[in-house]
mmCIF file of C-alpha atoms in Angstrom:
data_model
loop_
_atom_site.group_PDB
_atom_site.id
_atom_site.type_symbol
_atom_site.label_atom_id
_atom_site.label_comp_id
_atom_site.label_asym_id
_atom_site.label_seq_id
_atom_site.Cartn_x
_atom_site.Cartn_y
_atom_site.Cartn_z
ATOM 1 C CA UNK D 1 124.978 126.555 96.251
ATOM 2 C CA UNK D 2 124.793 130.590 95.802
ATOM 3 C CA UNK D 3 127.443 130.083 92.840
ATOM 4 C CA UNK D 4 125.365 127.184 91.076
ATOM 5 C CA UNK D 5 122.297 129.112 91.617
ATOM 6 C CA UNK D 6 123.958 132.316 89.896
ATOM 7 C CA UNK D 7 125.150 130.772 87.028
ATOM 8 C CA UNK D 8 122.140 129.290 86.234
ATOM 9 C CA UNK D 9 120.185 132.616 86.698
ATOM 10 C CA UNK D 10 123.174 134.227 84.168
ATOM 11 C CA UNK D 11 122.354 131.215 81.009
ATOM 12 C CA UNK D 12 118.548 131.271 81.628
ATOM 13 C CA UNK D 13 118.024 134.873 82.635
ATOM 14 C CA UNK D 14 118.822 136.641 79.148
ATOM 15 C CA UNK D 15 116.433 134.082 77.327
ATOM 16 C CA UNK D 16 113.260 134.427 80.526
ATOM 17 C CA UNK D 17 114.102 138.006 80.047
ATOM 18 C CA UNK D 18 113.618 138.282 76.576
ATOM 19 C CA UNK D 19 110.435 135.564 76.743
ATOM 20 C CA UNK D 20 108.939 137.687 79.645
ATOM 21 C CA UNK D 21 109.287 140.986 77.387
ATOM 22 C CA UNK D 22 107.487 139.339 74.057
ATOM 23 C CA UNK D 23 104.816 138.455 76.621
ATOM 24 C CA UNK D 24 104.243 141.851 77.852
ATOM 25 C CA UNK D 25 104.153 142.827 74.672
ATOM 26 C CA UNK D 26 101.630 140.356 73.763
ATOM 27 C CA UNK D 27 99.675 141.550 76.671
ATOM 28 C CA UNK D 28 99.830 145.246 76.117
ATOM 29 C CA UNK D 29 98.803 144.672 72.822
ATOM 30 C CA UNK D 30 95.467 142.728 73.756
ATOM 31 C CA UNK D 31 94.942 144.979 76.195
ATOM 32 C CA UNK D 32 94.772 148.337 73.940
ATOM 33 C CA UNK D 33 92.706 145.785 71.482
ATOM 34 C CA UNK D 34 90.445 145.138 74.190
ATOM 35 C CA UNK D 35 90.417 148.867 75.289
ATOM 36 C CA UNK D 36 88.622 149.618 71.807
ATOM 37 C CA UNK D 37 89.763 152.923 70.004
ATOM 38 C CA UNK D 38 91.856 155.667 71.118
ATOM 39 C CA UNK D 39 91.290 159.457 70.971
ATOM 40 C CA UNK D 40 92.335 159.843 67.389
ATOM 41 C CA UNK D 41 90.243 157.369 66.126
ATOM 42 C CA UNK D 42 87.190 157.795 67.955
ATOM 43 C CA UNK D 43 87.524 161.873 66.710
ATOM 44 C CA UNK D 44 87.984 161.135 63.352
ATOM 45 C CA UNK D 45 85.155 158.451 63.550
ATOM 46 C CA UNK D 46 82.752 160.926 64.956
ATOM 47 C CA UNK D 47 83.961 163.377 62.342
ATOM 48 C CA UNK D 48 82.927 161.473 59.474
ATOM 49 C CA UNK D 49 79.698 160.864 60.914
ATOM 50 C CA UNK D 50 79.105 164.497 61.734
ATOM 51 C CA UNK D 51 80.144 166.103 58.126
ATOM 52 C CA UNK D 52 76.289 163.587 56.446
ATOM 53 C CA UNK D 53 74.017 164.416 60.119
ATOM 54 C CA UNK D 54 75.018 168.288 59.420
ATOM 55 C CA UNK D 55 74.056 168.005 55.860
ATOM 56 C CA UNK D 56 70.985 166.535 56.466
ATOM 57 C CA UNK D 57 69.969 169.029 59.225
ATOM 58 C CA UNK D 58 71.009 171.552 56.670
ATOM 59 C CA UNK D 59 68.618 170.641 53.782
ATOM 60 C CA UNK D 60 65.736 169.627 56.533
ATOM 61 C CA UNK D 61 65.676 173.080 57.582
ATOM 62 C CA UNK D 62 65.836 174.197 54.314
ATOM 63 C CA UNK D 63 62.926 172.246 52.682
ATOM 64 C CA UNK D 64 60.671 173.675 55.804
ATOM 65 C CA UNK D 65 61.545 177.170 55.159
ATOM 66 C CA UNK D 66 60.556 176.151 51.358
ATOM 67 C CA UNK D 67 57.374 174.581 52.594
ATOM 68 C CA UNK D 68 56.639 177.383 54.950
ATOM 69 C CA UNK D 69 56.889 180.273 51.772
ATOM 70 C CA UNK D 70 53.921 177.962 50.366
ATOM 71 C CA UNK D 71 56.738 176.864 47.377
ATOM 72 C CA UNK D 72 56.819 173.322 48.009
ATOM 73 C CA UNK D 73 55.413 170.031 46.293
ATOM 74 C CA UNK D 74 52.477 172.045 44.400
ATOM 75 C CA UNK D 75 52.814 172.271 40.630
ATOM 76 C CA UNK D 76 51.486 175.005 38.402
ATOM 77 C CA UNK D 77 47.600 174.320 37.799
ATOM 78 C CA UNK D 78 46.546 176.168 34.816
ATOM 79 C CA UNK D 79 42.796 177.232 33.731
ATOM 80 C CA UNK D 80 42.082 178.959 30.878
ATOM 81 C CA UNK D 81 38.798 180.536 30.339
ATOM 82 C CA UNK D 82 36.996 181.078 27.292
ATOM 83 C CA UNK D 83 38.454 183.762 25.530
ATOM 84 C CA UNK D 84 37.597 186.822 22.842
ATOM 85 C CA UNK D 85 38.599 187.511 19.146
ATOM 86 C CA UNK D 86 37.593 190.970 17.629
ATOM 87 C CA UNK D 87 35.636 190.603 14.344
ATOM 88 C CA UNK D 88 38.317 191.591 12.208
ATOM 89 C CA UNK D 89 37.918 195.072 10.304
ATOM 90 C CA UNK D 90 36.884 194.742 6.491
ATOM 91 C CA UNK D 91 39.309 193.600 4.186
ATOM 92 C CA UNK D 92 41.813 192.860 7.526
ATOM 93 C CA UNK D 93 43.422 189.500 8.518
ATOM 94 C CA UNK D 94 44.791 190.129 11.438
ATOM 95 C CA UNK D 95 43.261 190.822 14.790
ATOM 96 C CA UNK D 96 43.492 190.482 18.700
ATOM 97 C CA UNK D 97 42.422 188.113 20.939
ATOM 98 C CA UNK D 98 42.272 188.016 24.667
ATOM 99 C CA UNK D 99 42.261 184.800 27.666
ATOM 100 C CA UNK D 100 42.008 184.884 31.392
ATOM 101 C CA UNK D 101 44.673 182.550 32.814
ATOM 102 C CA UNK D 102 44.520 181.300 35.937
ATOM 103 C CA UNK D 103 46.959 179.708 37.935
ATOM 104 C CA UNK D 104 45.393 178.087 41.325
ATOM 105 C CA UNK D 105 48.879 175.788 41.548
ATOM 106 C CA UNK D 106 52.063 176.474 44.316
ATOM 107 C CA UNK D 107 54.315 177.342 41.368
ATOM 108 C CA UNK D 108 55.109 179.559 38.904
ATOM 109 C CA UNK D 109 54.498 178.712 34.616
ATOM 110 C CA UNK D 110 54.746 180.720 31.442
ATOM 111 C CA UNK D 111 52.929 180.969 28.631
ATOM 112 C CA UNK D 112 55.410 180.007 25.790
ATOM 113 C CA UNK D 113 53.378 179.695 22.277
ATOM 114 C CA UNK D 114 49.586 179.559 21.411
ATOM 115 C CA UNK D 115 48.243 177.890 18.409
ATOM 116 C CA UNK D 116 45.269 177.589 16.561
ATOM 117 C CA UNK D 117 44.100 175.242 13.370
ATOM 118 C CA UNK D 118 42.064 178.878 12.223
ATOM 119 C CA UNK D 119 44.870 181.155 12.181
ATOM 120 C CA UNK D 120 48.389 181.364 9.898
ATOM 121 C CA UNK D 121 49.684 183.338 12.698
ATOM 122 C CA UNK D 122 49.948 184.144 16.121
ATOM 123 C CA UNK D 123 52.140 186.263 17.913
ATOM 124 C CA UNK D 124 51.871 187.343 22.058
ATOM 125 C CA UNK D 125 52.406 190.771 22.215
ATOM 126 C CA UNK D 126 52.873 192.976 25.427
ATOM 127 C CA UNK D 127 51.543 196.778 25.489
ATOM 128 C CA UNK D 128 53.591 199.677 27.369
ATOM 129 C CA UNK D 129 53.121 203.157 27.851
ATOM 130 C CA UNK D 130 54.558 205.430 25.321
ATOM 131 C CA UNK D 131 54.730 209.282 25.435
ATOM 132 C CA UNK D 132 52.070 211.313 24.403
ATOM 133 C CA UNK D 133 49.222 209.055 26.455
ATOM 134 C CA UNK D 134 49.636 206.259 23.652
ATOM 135 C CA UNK D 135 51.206 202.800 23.995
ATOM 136 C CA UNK D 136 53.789 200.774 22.368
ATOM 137 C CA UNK D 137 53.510 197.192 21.451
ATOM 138 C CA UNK D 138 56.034 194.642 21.351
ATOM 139 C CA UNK D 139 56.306 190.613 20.479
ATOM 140 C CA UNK D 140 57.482 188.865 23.429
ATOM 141 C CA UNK D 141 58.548 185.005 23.786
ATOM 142 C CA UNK D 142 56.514 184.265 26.762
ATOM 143 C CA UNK D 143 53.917 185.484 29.655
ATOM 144 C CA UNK D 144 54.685 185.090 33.051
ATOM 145 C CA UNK D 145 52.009 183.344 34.975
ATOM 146 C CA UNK D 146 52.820 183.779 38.953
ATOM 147 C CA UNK D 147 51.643 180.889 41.491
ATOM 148 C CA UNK D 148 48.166 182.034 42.721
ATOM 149 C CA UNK D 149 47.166 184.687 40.258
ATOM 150 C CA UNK D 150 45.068 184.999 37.477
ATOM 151 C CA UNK D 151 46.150 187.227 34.496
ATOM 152 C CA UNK D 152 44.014 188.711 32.408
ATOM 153 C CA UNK D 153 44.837 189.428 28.934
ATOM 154 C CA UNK D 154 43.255 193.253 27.657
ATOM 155 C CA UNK D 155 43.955 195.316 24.762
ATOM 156 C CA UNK D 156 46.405 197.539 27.256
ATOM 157 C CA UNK D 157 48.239 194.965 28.915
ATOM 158 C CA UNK D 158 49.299 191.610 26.998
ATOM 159 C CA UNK D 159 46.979 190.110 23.733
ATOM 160 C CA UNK D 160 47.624 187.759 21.029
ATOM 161 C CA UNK D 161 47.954 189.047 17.316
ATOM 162 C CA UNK D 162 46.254 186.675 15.598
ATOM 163 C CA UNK D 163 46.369 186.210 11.752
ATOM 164 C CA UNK D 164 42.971 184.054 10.702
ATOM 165 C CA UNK D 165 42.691 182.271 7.921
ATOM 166 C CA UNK D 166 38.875 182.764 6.563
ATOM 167 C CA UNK D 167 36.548 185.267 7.309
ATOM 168 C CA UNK D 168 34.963 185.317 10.174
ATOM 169 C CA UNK D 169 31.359 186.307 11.944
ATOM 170 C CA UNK D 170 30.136 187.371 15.371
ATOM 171 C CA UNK D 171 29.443 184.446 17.226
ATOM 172 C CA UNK D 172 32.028 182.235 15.115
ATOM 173 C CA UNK D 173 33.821 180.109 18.050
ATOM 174 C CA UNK D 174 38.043 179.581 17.569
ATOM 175 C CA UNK D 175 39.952 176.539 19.185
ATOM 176 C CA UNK D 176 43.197 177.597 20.383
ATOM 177 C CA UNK D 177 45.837 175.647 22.055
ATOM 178 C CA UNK D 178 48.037 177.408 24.552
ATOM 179 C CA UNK D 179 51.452 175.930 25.247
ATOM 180 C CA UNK D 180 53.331 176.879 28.762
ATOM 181 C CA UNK D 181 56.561 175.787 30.084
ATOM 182 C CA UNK D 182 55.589 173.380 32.766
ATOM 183 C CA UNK D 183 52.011 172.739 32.447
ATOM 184 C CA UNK D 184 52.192 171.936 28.746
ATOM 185 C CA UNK D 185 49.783 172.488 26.447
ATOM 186 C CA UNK D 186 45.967 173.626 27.676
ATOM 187 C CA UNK D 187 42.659 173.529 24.739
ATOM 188 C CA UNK D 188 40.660 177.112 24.583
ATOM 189 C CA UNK D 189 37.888 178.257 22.594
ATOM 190 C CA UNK D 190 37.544 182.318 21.754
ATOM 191 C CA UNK D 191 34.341 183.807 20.517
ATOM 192 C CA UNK D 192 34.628 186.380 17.863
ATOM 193 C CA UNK D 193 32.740 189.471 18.994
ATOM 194 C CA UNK D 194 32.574 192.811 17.988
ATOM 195 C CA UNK D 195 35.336 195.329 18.602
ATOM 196 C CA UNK D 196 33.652 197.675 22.051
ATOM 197 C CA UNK D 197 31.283 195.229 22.449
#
């Protein structure tokens, strides 16, 4: 009986064996399915969902820091008051004129151009000191106008040179049109008035 029962076990064994092995296989395979991720892949998973939360934090912290400095969401908000043009000497076209600019906004503009349908010419011109207690003028492109501040153009500081086209009297009143970078362009009226007056 031991001898029937052994060679039995030797022809089935190899093929149970080999069954039994697929099955574990099977099962060890369900199991690590069921287990869910290992180490690797649950790092590299909370890697790539680290790298976008960090950047966000990032530029969150860095949009309060530029809403804390008073920089942020607030455009430039440009006023311009009514302004001055120098009667012209005799037998002279060209003369100065002079605006207050405000800017009441959270950011920074510049004055770029300034027209006018009354002159042929108009040029922005910035004053510095020169030796001997005198000045020196100088066209520039454009006129910074800071966030907050008001500048005020003076016959020392920054004017327009302004070329008119007719003759003109005290009291005469100028449109002008002043162009800046952001704001775009802003409608002013100048009176002429008399040079010290």
């Amino acid at each position: 009986m031991n001898e029937s029962l052994r060679r039995v076990n030797r022809s089935v064994g190899p093929r149970v064996r080999r069954t039994a092995g697929r099955a574990a296989a099977r099962a060890v395979r369900a199991a690590a399915e069921v287990r869910g991720p290992d180490r690797r892949s649950l790092r590299d998973g909370l890697l790539a969902t680290l790298v976008p939360v960090m950047a966000c934090m990032a530029m969150l912290v860095a949009l309060t820091a530029w809403t804390r400095a008073g920089a942020a969401g607030s455009p430039a908000r440009i006023d311009v008051g009514v302004g001055q043009v120098l009667l012209p000497y005799a037998g002279r076209e060209r003369t100065s004129a002079f605006f207050r600019i405000a800017n009441t906004g959270g950011s920074d503009d510049q004055l770029v151009a300034v027209t006018s349908p009354a002159a042929d010419e108009i040029m922005l011109n910035r004053h510095e000191p020169a030796g001997g207690g005198g000045d020196a003028v100088r066209a520039v492109s454009s006129a910074n106008v800071p966030a907050g501040t008001v500048v005020h153009m003076t016959p020392s500081t920054l004017d327009l040179m302004v070329r008119v086209k007719t003759r003109r009297q005290v009291g005469d009143v100028i449109p002008f049109v002043l162009h800046f970078r952001r704001s775009g362009p802003v409608d002013a009226v100048a009176f002429v008035v008399r040079r010290g007056g």
